[in-house]
């Protein structure tokens, strides 16, 4: 959808609800591009595989966390790998099967007449066919089940007509925009079984909590909440105009305190704050990082932050609601985050 059409229709679209399945405005899904695509099984049912392995195992060993596919999962994986046979302009770069969802990376190598949406639709239809063959679910039975569920809803709620068969309606896509992003995408896919194993092994650190009372603010949080009760907490707030010598001195002071058990607290907004929190992170020191975007219940910390949360040395907090769109952080938001950091450190 182009920007002009989007603006014309927005006034009639009602309230904008958070969704990871919304297409990017002003992006042509027919053009040459690389996409990370995610599809979720309807109802999050673990139909595609079983997690096996141990978080303590070394990578590239048989015991490292991995997914053992069900017959349906194996069929879904096969369908994904055959996408280029039906769409010669599309290459499969990676695929990761999970118990209740799949991730895949597709490279649209040339202008695609049918667009990415039709490619995904064809894949889902092929998977539905395998679902019926292997599980024995008839379309009529599914329709009857959904109608029964709708009839049981309170009268004031609209009927839900948005169920899929095997996968939920729609899909999530992430568009590759920067150099190096492809390798990040591939690592994310490969790490998925390990991340799931860590979530199950350390649920207290990797489950998003909503409405956590932090100094009178209702926050979403993930990580080690006990860091909030540390005896000594130090705010990291650095002016953008700080002299390099003073910055280095402040960094050493804060890192030395953290090595002695103090917890550093910061939204890490200014370059100086980012430098200090980066150094603390690299040393594995305890930190509370405040975010300008709230955490969705299905959110997971990414990359290094995931491991830091799992190890109990990081807490991510946000006093703001979750949004899917990116916005430039405002002065008011910066002030609110810095004020919350001060309250946390002073025990307000």
mmCIF file of C-alpha atoms in Angstrom:
data_model
loop_
_atom_site.group_PDB
_atom_site.id
_atom_site.type_symbol
_atom_site.label_atom_id
_atom_site.label_comp_id
_atom_site.label_asym_id
_atom_site.label_seq_id
_atom_site.Cartn_x
_atom_site.Cartn_y
_atom_site.Cartn_z
ATOM 1 C CA UNK A 1 0.000 0.000 0.000
ATOM 2 C CA UNK A 2 1.404 3.397 -0.941
ATOM 3 C CA UNK A 3 1.388 6.386 1.404
ATOM 4 C CA UNK A 4 -1.445 8.206 -0.408
ATOM 5 C CA UNK A 5 -3.804 5.218 -0.185
ATOM 6 C CA UNK A 6 -2.831 4.639 3.436
ATOM 7 C CA UNK A 7 -3.617 8.217 4.436
ATOM 8 C CA UNK A 8 -6.979 8.147 2.630
ATOM 9 C CA UNK A 9 -8.077 4.934 4.340
ATOM 10 C CA UNK A 10 -6.652 5.615 7.787
ATOM 11 C CA UNK A 11 -9.536 7.873 8.837
ATOM 12 C CA UNK A 12 -11.997 4.981 8.316
ATOM 13 C CA UNK A 13 -9.844 2.238 9.847
ATOM 14 C CA UNK A 14 -10.793 2.808 13.484
ATOM 15 C CA UNK A 15 -8.394 2.547 16.391
ATOM 16 C CA UNK A 16 -4.914 1.306 15.476
ATOM 17 C CA UNK A 17 -4.366 -1.954 17.339
ATOM 18 C CA UNK A 18 -0.887 -3.374 17.993
ATOM 19 C CA UNK A 19 -0.102 -6.038 15.399
ATOM 20 C CA UNK A 20 3.067 -7.732 14.213
ATOM 21 C CA UNK A 21 1.313 -8.655 10.952
ATOM 22 C CA UNK A 22 0.857 -5.178 9.511
ATOM 23 C CA UNK A 23 2.587 -4.583 6.171
ATOM 24 C CA UNK A 24 5.087 -1.740 5.809
ATOM 25 C CA UNK A 25 3.580 1.415 4.330
ATOM 26 C CA UNK A 26 5.392 2.703 1.217
ATOM 27 C CA UNK A 27 7.091 -0.645 0.609
ATOM 28 C CA UNK A 28 6.539 -2.496 -2.666
ATOM 29 C CA UNK A 29 6.287 -6.200 -1.833
ATOM 30 C CA UNK A 30 6.881 -7.064 -5.498
ATOM 31 C CA UNK A 31 10.410 -5.662 -5.648
ATOM 32 C CA UNK A 32 13.781 -7.354 -5.166
ATOM 33 C CA UNK A 33 14.341 -7.731 -1.422
ATOM 34 C CA UNK A 34 15.167 -10.148 1.416
ATOM 35 C CA UNK A 35 12.478 -10.914 4.021
ATOM 36 C CA UNK A 36 12.373 -12.724 7.347
ATOM 37 C CA UNK A 37 8.889 -14.266 7.519
ATOM 38 C CA UNK A 38 7.181 -15.708 10.608
ATOM 39 C CA UNK A 39 3.989 -17.776 10.628
ATOM 40 C CA UNK A 40 2.283 -18.919 13.831
ATOM 41 C CA UNK A 41 0.209 -22.081 14.251
ATOM 42 C CA UNK A 42 -3.451 -21.294 14.948
ATOM 43 C CA UNK A 43 -3.947 -21.309 18.702
ATOM 44 C CA UNK A 44 -0.197 -21.719 19.269
ATOM 45 C CA UNK A 45 -0.651 -25.496 19.225
ATOM 46 C CA UNK A 46 2.708 -27.373 19.273
ATOM 47 C CA UNK A 47 1.881 -29.393 16.171
ATOM 48 C CA UNK A 48 5.149 -29.057 14.280
ATOM 49 C CA UNK A 49 7.798 -30.498 16.560
ATOM 50 C CA UNK A 50 9.233 -31.183 19.983
ATOM 51 C CA UNK A 51 12.082 -29.377 21.718
ATOM 52 C CA UNK A 52 14.975 -31.713 22.541
ATOM 53 C CA UNK A 53 18.445 -31.230 24.003
ATOM 54 C CA UNK A 54 19.903 -29.417 26.998
ATOM 55 C CA UNK A 55 20.896 -25.784 27.523
ATOM 56 C CA UNK A 56 24.159 -26.961 29.093
ATOM 57 C CA UNK A 57 25.260 -28.790 25.934
ATOM 58 C CA UNK A 58 27.933 -27.409 23.622
ATOM 59 C CA UNK A 59 26.870 -26.003 20.225
ATOM 60 C CA UNK A 60 27.141 -28.393 17.270
ATOM 61 C CA UNK A 61 26.655 -31.446 19.502
ATOM 62 C CA UNK A 62 23.713 -33.856 19.412
ATOM 63 C CA UNK A 63 22.515 -32.679 22.829
ATOM 64 C CA UNK A 64 22.413 -28.967 21.925
ATOM 65 C CA UNK A 65 18.793 -27.689 21.884
ATOM 66 C CA UNK A 66 17.060 -28.533 18.620
ATOM 67 C CA UNK A 67 13.608 -29.330 17.262
ATOM 68 C CA UNK A 68 12.567 -32.886 16.432
ATOM 69 C CA UNK A 69 9.846 -32.451 13.786
ATOM 70 C CA UNK A 70 6.539 -34.252 13.775
ATOM 71 C CA UNK A 71 5.432 -35.720 10.429
ATOM 72 C CA UNK A 72 3.424 -32.526 9.924
ATOM 73 C CA UNK A 73 6.449 -30.392 10.805
ATOM 74 C CA UNK A 74 8.600 -32.308 8.332
ATOM 75 C CA UNK A 75 5.970 -31.747 5.648
ATOM 76 C CA UNK A 76 5.840 -28.009 6.430
ATOM 77 C CA UNK A 77 9.633 -27.776 6.156
ATOM 78 C CA UNK A 78 9.504 -29.572 2.813
ATOM 79 C CA UNK A 79 6.812 -27.192 1.545
ATOM 80 C CA UNK A 80 8.978 -24.184 2.453
ATOM 81 C CA UNK A 81 11.989 -25.582 0.613
ATOM 82 C CA UNK A 82 9.894 -26.130 -2.526
ATOM 83 C CA UNK A 83 8.778 -22.478 -2.759
ATOM 84 C CA UNK A 84 11.331 -21.753 -5.558
ATOM 85 C CA UNK A 85 9.768 -24.525 -7.674
ATOM 86 C CA UNK A 86 6.516 -22.554 -7.750
ATOM 87 C CA UNK A 87 8.076 -19.082 -7.727
ATOM 88 C CA UNK A 88 11.360 -19.106 -9.699
ATOM 89 C CA UNK A 89 12.115 -15.521 -8.658
ATOM 90 C CA UNK A 90 12.300 -16.507 -4.986
ATOM 91 C CA UNK A 91 15.212 -18.191 -3.189
ATOM 92 C CA UNK A 92 15.072 -19.854 0.232
ATOM 93 C CA UNK A 93 17.986 -18.623 2.369
ATOM 94 C CA UNK A 94 17.072 -20.177 5.724
ATOM 95 C CA UNK A 95 14.296 -21.959 7.604
ATOM 96 C CA UNK A 96 13.688 -22.782 11.267
ATOM 97 C CA UNK A 97 10.902 -25.023 12.468
ATOM 98 C CA UNK A 98 9.590 -24.499 16.005
ATOM 99 C CA UNK A 99 6.838 -26.423 17.840
ATOM 100 C CA UNK A 100 4.184 -23.741 17.280
ATOM 101 C CA UNK A 101 5.606 -21.457 14.586
ATOM 102 C CA UNK A 102 8.082 -21.237 11.722
ATOM 103 C CA UNK A 103 10.661 -18.683 10.631
ATOM 104 C CA UNK A 104 12.056 -18.457 7.125
ATOM 105 C CA UNK A 105 14.205 -16.091 5.087
ATOM 106 C CA UNK A 106 13.237 -15.513 1.467
ATOM 107 C CA UNK A 107 15.183 -13.634 -1.204
ATOM 108 C CA UNK A 108 13.003 -12.121 -3.926
ATOM 109 C CA UNK A 109 15.661 -11.969 -6.645
ATOM 110 C CA UNK A 110 13.678 -10.031 -9.237
ATOM 111 C CA UNK A 111 10.396 -8.172 -9.619
ATOM 112 C CA UNK A 112 7.658 -10.531 -8.457
ATOM 113 C CA UNK A 113 4.398 -10.157 -10.366
ATOM 114 C CA UNK A 114 2.323 -11.904 -7.691
ATOM 115 C CA UNK A 115 3.956 -10.184 -4.709
ATOM 116 C CA UNK A 116 5.215 -11.699 -1.460
ATOM 117 C CA UNK A 117 1.697 -12.129 -0.051
ATOM 118 C CA UNK A 118 0.720 -14.575 -2.803
ATOM 119 C CA UNK A 119 3.910 -16.566 -2.223
ATOM 120 C CA UNK A 120 3.063 -16.960 1.463
ATOM 121 C CA UNK A 121 -0.578 -17.724 0.664
ATOM 122 C CA UNK A 122 0.477 -20.545 -1.665
ATOM 123 C CA UNK A 123 2.778 -21.975 1.005
ATOM 124 C CA UNK A 124 0.011 -21.882 3.622
ATOM 125 C CA UNK A 125 -2.460 -23.562 1.271
ATOM 126 C CA UNK A 126 0.034 -26.363 0.598
ATOM 127 C CA UNK A 127 0.555 -26.757 4.359
ATOM 128 C CA UNK A 128 -3.219 -26.878 4.914
ATOM 129 C CA UNK A 129 -3.415 -29.733 2.420
ATOM 130 C CA UNK A 130 -0.743 -31.654 4.348
ATOM 131 C CA UNK A 131 -2.502 -30.814 7.612
ATOM 132 C CA UNK A 132 -5.737 -32.391 6.370
ATOM 133 C CA UNK A 133 -3.882 -35.421 5.024
ATOM 134 C CA UNK A 134 -1.831 -36.108 8.163
ATOM 135 C CA UNK A 135 -4.159 -34.920 10.916
ATOM 136 C CA UNK A 136 -7.462 -35.702 9.250
ATOM 137 C CA UNK A 137 -9.095 -32.315 9.872
ATOM 138 C CA UNK A 138 -11.869 -31.549 7.423
ATOM 139 C CA UNK A 139 -12.656 -27.923 6.489
ATOM 140 C CA UNK A 140 -16.301 -28.419 7.486
ATOM 141 C CA UNK A 141 -15.306 -29.646 10.951
ATOM 142 C CA UNK A 142 -13.045 -26.638 11.443
ATOM 143 C CA UNK A 143 -15.804 -24.259 10.355
ATOM 144 C CA UNK A 144 -18.255 -25.904 12.754
ATOM 145 C CA UNK A 145 -15.762 -25.672 15.624
ATOM 146 C CA UNK A 146 -15.142 -21.981 14.947
ATOM 147 C CA UNK A 147 -18.880 -21.298 14.693
ATOM 148 C CA UNK A 148 -19.407 -22.999 18.062
ATOM 149 C CA UNK A 149 -16.633 -20.896 19.633
ATOM 150 C CA UNK A 150 -18.177 -17.737 18.206
ATOM 151 C CA UNK A 151 -21.633 -18.654 19.507
ATOM 152 C CA UNK A 152 -20.216 -18.990 23.018
ATOM 153 C CA UNK A 153 -18.787 -15.453 22.990
ATOM 154 C CA UNK A 154 -20.652 -12.693 24.881
ATOM 155 C CA UNK A 155 -23.326 -11.074 22.746
ATOM 156 C CA UNK A 156 -21.657 -7.642 22.779
ATOM 157 C CA UNK A 157 -18.455 -8.996 21.165
ATOM 158 C CA UNK A 158 -18.230 -9.196 17.364
ATOM 159 C CA UNK A 159 -17.891 -12.670 15.860
ATOM 160 C CA UNK A 160 -14.279 -13.720 15.262
ATOM 161 C CA UNK A 161 -13.959 -14.570 11.569
ATOM 162 C CA UNK A 162 -10.169 -14.459 11.464
ATOM 163 C CA UNK A 163 -9.043 -18.013 12.239
ATOM 164 C CA UNK A 164 -6.799 -19.922 9.883
ATOM 165 C CA UNK A 165 -6.582 -23.701 9.477
ATOM 166 C CA UNK A 166 -3.001 -24.729 10.297
ATOM 167 C CA UNK A 167 -1.512 -21.240 10.559
ATOM 168 C CA UNK A 168 -3.064 -18.038 11.834
ATOM 169 C CA UNK A 169 -4.323 -15.544 9.285
ATOM 170 C CA UNK A 170 -1.634 -13.188 8.040
ATOM 171 C CA UNK A 171 2.083 -13.311 8.715
ATOM 172 C CA UNK A 172 4.880 -11.184 10.100
ATOM 173 C CA UNK A 173 7.661 -9.927 7.853
ATOM 174 C CA UNK A 174 10.897 -8.135 8.629
ATOM 175 C CA UNK A 175 12.542 -6.407 5.666
ATOM 176 C CA UNK A 176 16.318 -6.496 5.332
ATOM 177 C CA UNK A 177 17.438 -2.879 5.164
ATOM 178 C CA UNK A 178 21.052 -2.731 6.406
ATOM 179 C CA UNK A 179 24.392 -4.337 5.657
ATOM 180 C CA UNK A 180 25.038 -7.205 8.061
ATOM 181 C CA UNK A 181 21.349 -7.688 8.862
ATOM 182 C CA UNK A 182 21.148 -10.982 6.948
ATOM 183 C CA UNK A 183 23.686 -12.672 9.216
ATOM 184 C CA UNK A 184 21.790 -11.348 12.244
ATOM 185 C CA UNK A 185 18.578 -12.843 10.843
ATOM 186 C CA UNK A 186 20.256 -16.202 10.256
ATOM 187 C CA UNK A 187 21.686 -16.274 13.784
ATOM 188 C CA UNK A 188 18.255 -15.427 15.175
ATOM 189 C CA UNK A 189 16.720 -18.397 13.366
ATOM 190 C CA UNK A 190 19.496 -20.786 14.384
ATOM 191 C CA UNK A 191 19.296 -19.637 18.032
ATOM 192 C CA UNK A 192 15.536 -20.167 18.314
ATOM 193 C CA UNK A 193 15.618 -23.697 19.811
ATOM 194 C CA UNK A 194 18.258 -22.629 22.354
ATOM 195 C CA UNK A 195 16.211 -19.567 23.284
ATOM 196 C CA UNK A 196 13.114 -21.719 23.815
ATOM 197 C CA UNK A 197 15.133 -24.126 25.967
ATOM 198 C CA UNK A 198 16.435 -21.211 28.039
ATOM 199 C CA UNK A 199 12.915 -19.836 28.498
ATOM 200 C CA UNK A 200 11.758 -23.189 29.827
ATOM 201 C CA UNK A 201 14.814 -23.585 32.053
ATOM 202 C CA UNK A 202 14.703 -20.008 33.410
ATOM 203 C CA UNK A 203 11.030 -18.956 33.218
ATOM 204 C CA UNK A 204 11.384 -16.507 36.095
ATOM 205 C CA UNK A 205 13.884 -14.424 34.096
ATOM 206 C CA UNK A 206 12.521 -14.752 30.568
ATOM 207 C CA UNK A 207 8.780 -14.273 31.018
ATOM 208 C CA UNK A 208 7.454 -10.779 30.333
ATOM 209 C CA UNK A 209 5.574 -9.398 33.321
ATOM 210 C CA UNK A 210 2.962 -6.663 32.995
ATOM 211 C CA UNK A 211 1.909 -4.088 35.569
ATOM 212 C CA UNK A 212 5.018 -4.384 37.749
ATOM 213 C CA UNK A 213 4.933 -1.581 40.330
ATOM 214 C CA UNK A 214 8.234 0.283 40.099
ATOM 215 C CA UNK A 215 8.300 3.408 42.248
ATOM 216 C CA UNK A 216 4.609 3.994 41.579
ATOM 217 C CA UNK A 217 4.806 3.366 37.821
ATOM 218 C CA UNK A 218 3.166 0.325 36.247
ATOM 219 C CA UNK A 219 5.905 -1.203 34.096
ATOM 220 C CA UNK A 220 6.356 -4.125 31.770
ATOM 221 C CA UNK A 221 9.490 -6.063 32.648
ATOM 222 C CA UNK A 222 11.657 -8.997 31.664
ATOM 223 C CA UNK A 223 14.785 -10.193 33.415
ATOM 224 C CA UNK A 224 15.891 -10.345 37.028
ATOM 225 C CA UNK A 225 13.421 -8.335 39.124
ATOM 226 C CA UNK A 226 15.532 -8.846 42.243
ATOM 227 C CA UNK A 227 17.985 -6.276 40.853
ATOM 228 C CA UNK A 228 15.433 -3.667 41.962
ATOM 229 C CA UNK A 229 16.111 -4.616 45.588
ATOM 230 C CA UNK A 230 19.907 -4.363 45.370
ATOM 231 C CA UNK A 231 21.414 -2.470 48.297
ATOM 232 C CA UNK A 232 23.248 -0.056 46.009
ATOM 233 C CA UNK A 233 21.969 1.232 42.691
ATOM 234 C CA UNK A 234 23.678 3.968 40.655
ATOM 235 C CA UNK A 235 22.095 6.028 37.904
ATOM 236 C CA UNK A 236 24.061 6.434 34.692
ATOM 237 C CA UNK A 237 23.237 9.874 33.328
ATOM 238 C CA UNK A 238 25.787 11.561 31.089
ATOM 239 C CA UNK A 239 25.471 14.898 29.297
ATOM 240 C CA UNK A 240 25.915 14.886 25.535
ATOM 241 C CA UNK A 241 28.436 17.727 25.921
ATOM 242 C CA UNK A 242 30.666 15.995 28.475
ATOM 243 C CA UNK A 243 34.421 16.252 28.016
ATOM 244 C CA UNK A 244 36.089 12.988 26.943
ATOM 245 C CA UNK A 245 38.366 12.974 29.993
ATOM 246 C CA UNK A 246 35.442 13.447 32.369
ATOM 247 C CA UNK A 247 33.477 10.733 30.581
ATOM 248 C CA UNK A 248 36.329 8.264 31.012
ATOM 249 C CA UNK A 249 36.630 9.161 34.682
ATOM 250 C CA UNK A 250 32.881 8.706 35.246
ATOM 251 C CA UNK A 251 32.913 5.411 33.380
ATOM 252 C CA UNK A 252 35.702 4.033 35.555
ATOM 253 C CA UNK A 253 33.914 5.190 38.719
ATOM 254 C CA UNK A 254 30.657 3.507 37.770
ATOM 255 C CA UNK A 255 32.277 0.304 36.509
ATOM 256 C CA UNK A 256 34.357 0.024 39.672
ATOM 257 C CA UNK A 257 31.196 0.317 41.777
ATOM 258 C CA UNK A 258 29.412 -2.269 39.632
ATOM 259 C CA UNK A 259 32.329 -4.673 40.088
ATOM 260 C CA UNK A 260 31.722 -4.342 43.820
ATOM 261 C CA UNK A 261 28.046 -5.270 43.440
ATOM 262 C CA UNK A 262 26.287 -1.987 42.602
ATOM 263 C CA UNK A 263 23.539 -2.169 39.967
ATOM 264 C CA UNK A 264 23.747 0.422 37.186
ATOM 265 C CA UNK A 265 20.439 1.987 36.127
ATOM 266 C CA UNK A 266 19.978 3.922 32.883
ATOM 267 C CA UNK A 267 17.829 4.396 29.774
ATOM 268 C CA UNK A 268 21.147 4.587 27.851
ATOM 269 C CA UNK A 269 20.072 7.507 25.683
ATOM 270 C CA UNK A 270 23.130 9.760 25.242
ATOM 271 C CA UNK A 271 26.358 8.536 23.584
ATOM 272 C CA UNK A 272 28.108 8.644 26.962
ATOM 273 C CA UNK A 273 25.387 6.560 28.617
ATOM 274 C CA UNK A 274 25.545 4.062 25.766
ATOM 275 C CA UNK A 275 29.334 3.791 26.090
ATOM 276 C CA UNK A 276 29.181 3.121 29.826
ATOM 277 C CA UNK A 277 26.333 0.615 29.667
ATOM 278 C CA UNK A 278 28.066 -1.126 26.751
ATOM 279 C CA UNK A 279 31.255 -1.466 28.784
ATOM 280 C CA UNK A 280 29.285 -2.759 31.781
ATOM 281 C CA UNK A 281 27.437 -5.235 29.582
ATOM 282 C CA UNK A 282 30.682 -6.530 28.082
ATOM 283 C CA UNK A 283 32.017 -7.171 31.599
ATOM 284 C CA UNK A 284 28.854 -8.993 32.628
ATOM 285 C CA UNK A 285 27.991 -6.433 35.317
ATOM 286 C CA UNK A 286 24.426 -6.110 36.713
ATOM 287 C CA UNK A 287 22.200 -3.511 35.041
ATOM 288 C CA UNK A 288 18.655 -2.192 34.857
ATOM 289 C CA UNK A 289 17.927 -0.711 31.430
ATOM 290 C CA UNK A 290 14.842 1.467 30.945
ATOM 291 C CA UNK A 291 13.072 1.313 27.583
ATOM 292 C CA UNK A 292 10.960 3.893 25.764
ATOM 293 C CA UNK A 293 8.778 1.138 24.257
ATOM 294 C CA UNK A 294 6.759 -1.261 26.392
ATOM 295 C CA UNK A 295 7.176 -5.022 26.239
ATOM 296 C CA UNK A 296 4.504 -7.089 24.537
ATOM 297 C CA UNK A 297 3.509 -10.301 26.397
ATOM 298 C CA UNK A 298 5.104 -12.309 23.574
ATOM 299 C CA UNK A 299 8.260 -10.163 23.491
ATOM 300 C CA UNK A 300 11.658 -11.744 23.974
ATOM 301 C CA UNK A 301 14.950 -9.922 24.516
ATOM 302 C CA UNK A 302 17.152 -10.217 21.459
ATOM 303 C CA UNK A 303 20.702 -11.467 21.065
ATOM 304 C CA UNK A 304 23.040 -10.598 23.924
ATOM 305 C CA UNK A 305 20.230 -9.227 26.060
ATOM 306 C CA UNK A 306 18.482 -12.590 25.999
ATOM 307 C CA UNK A 307 21.488 -14.348 27.509
ATOM 308 C CA UNK A 308 22.065 -11.533 30.000
ATOM 309 C CA UNK A 309 18.458 -11.787 31.219
ATOM 310 C CA UNK A 310 18.725 -15.581 31.414
ATOM 311 C CA UNK A 311 21.879 -15.252 33.506
ATOM 312 C CA UNK A 312 20.119 -12.886 35.914
ATOM 313 C CA UNK A 313 22.358 -9.867 35.312
ATOM 314 C CA UNK A 314 19.917 -7.722 33.341
ATOM 315 C CA UNK A 315 16.446 -6.285 33.899
ATOM 316 C CA UNK A 316 14.576 -4.499 31.112
ATOM 317 C CA UNK A 317 11.814 -2.142 32.242
ATOM 318 C CA UNK A 318 9.400 0.194 30.504
ATOM 319 C CA UNK A 319 6.703 2.458 31.976
ATOM 320 C CA UNK A 320 5.190 2.960 28.509
ATOM 321 C CA UNK A 321 2.690 0.865 26.512
ATOM 322 C CA UNK A 322 3.929 -1.341 23.699
ATOM 323 C CA UNK A 323 3.868 -0.064 20.117
ATOM 324 C CA UNK A 324 4.942 -1.743 16.877
ATOM 325 C CA UNK A 325 5.967 1.376 14.988
ATOM 326 C CA UNK A 326 9.261 3.147 15.527
ATOM 327 C CA UNK A 327 9.179 6.748 16.708
ATOM 328 C CA UNK A 328 11.889 9.259 17.531
ATOM 329 C CA UNK A 329 12.296 9.485 21.284
ATOM 330 C CA UNK A 330 10.957 12.795 22.624
ATOM 331 C CA UNK A 331 12.423 15.074 25.250
ATOM 332 C CA UNK A 332 9.469 14.330 27.540
ATOM 333 C CA UNK A 333 10.106 10.590 27.238
ATOM 334 C CA UNK A 334 13.811 11.054 27.998
ATOM 335 C CA UNK A 335 12.968 13.093 31.085
ATOM 336 C CA UNK A 336 10.425 10.511 32.256
ATOM 337 C CA UNK A 337 12.928 7.667 31.907
ATOM 338 C CA UNK A 338 15.679 9.589 33.675
ATOM 339 C CA UNK A 339 13.270 10.505 36.484
ATOM 340 C CA UNK A 340 12.306 6.844 36.905
ATOM 341 C CA UNK A 341 15.989 5.868 36.974
ATOM 342 C CA UNK A 342 16.563 8.404 39.753
ATOM 343 C CA UNK A 343 13.569 7.106 41.736
ATOM 344 C CA UNK A 344 14.834 3.525 41.424
ATOM 345 C CA UNK A 345 18.281 4.500 42.681
ATOM 346 C CA UNK A 346 16.923 6.572 45.552
ATOM 347 C CA UNK A 347 14.395 3.908 46.522
ATOM 348 C CA UNK A 348 11.347 6.138 46.051
#
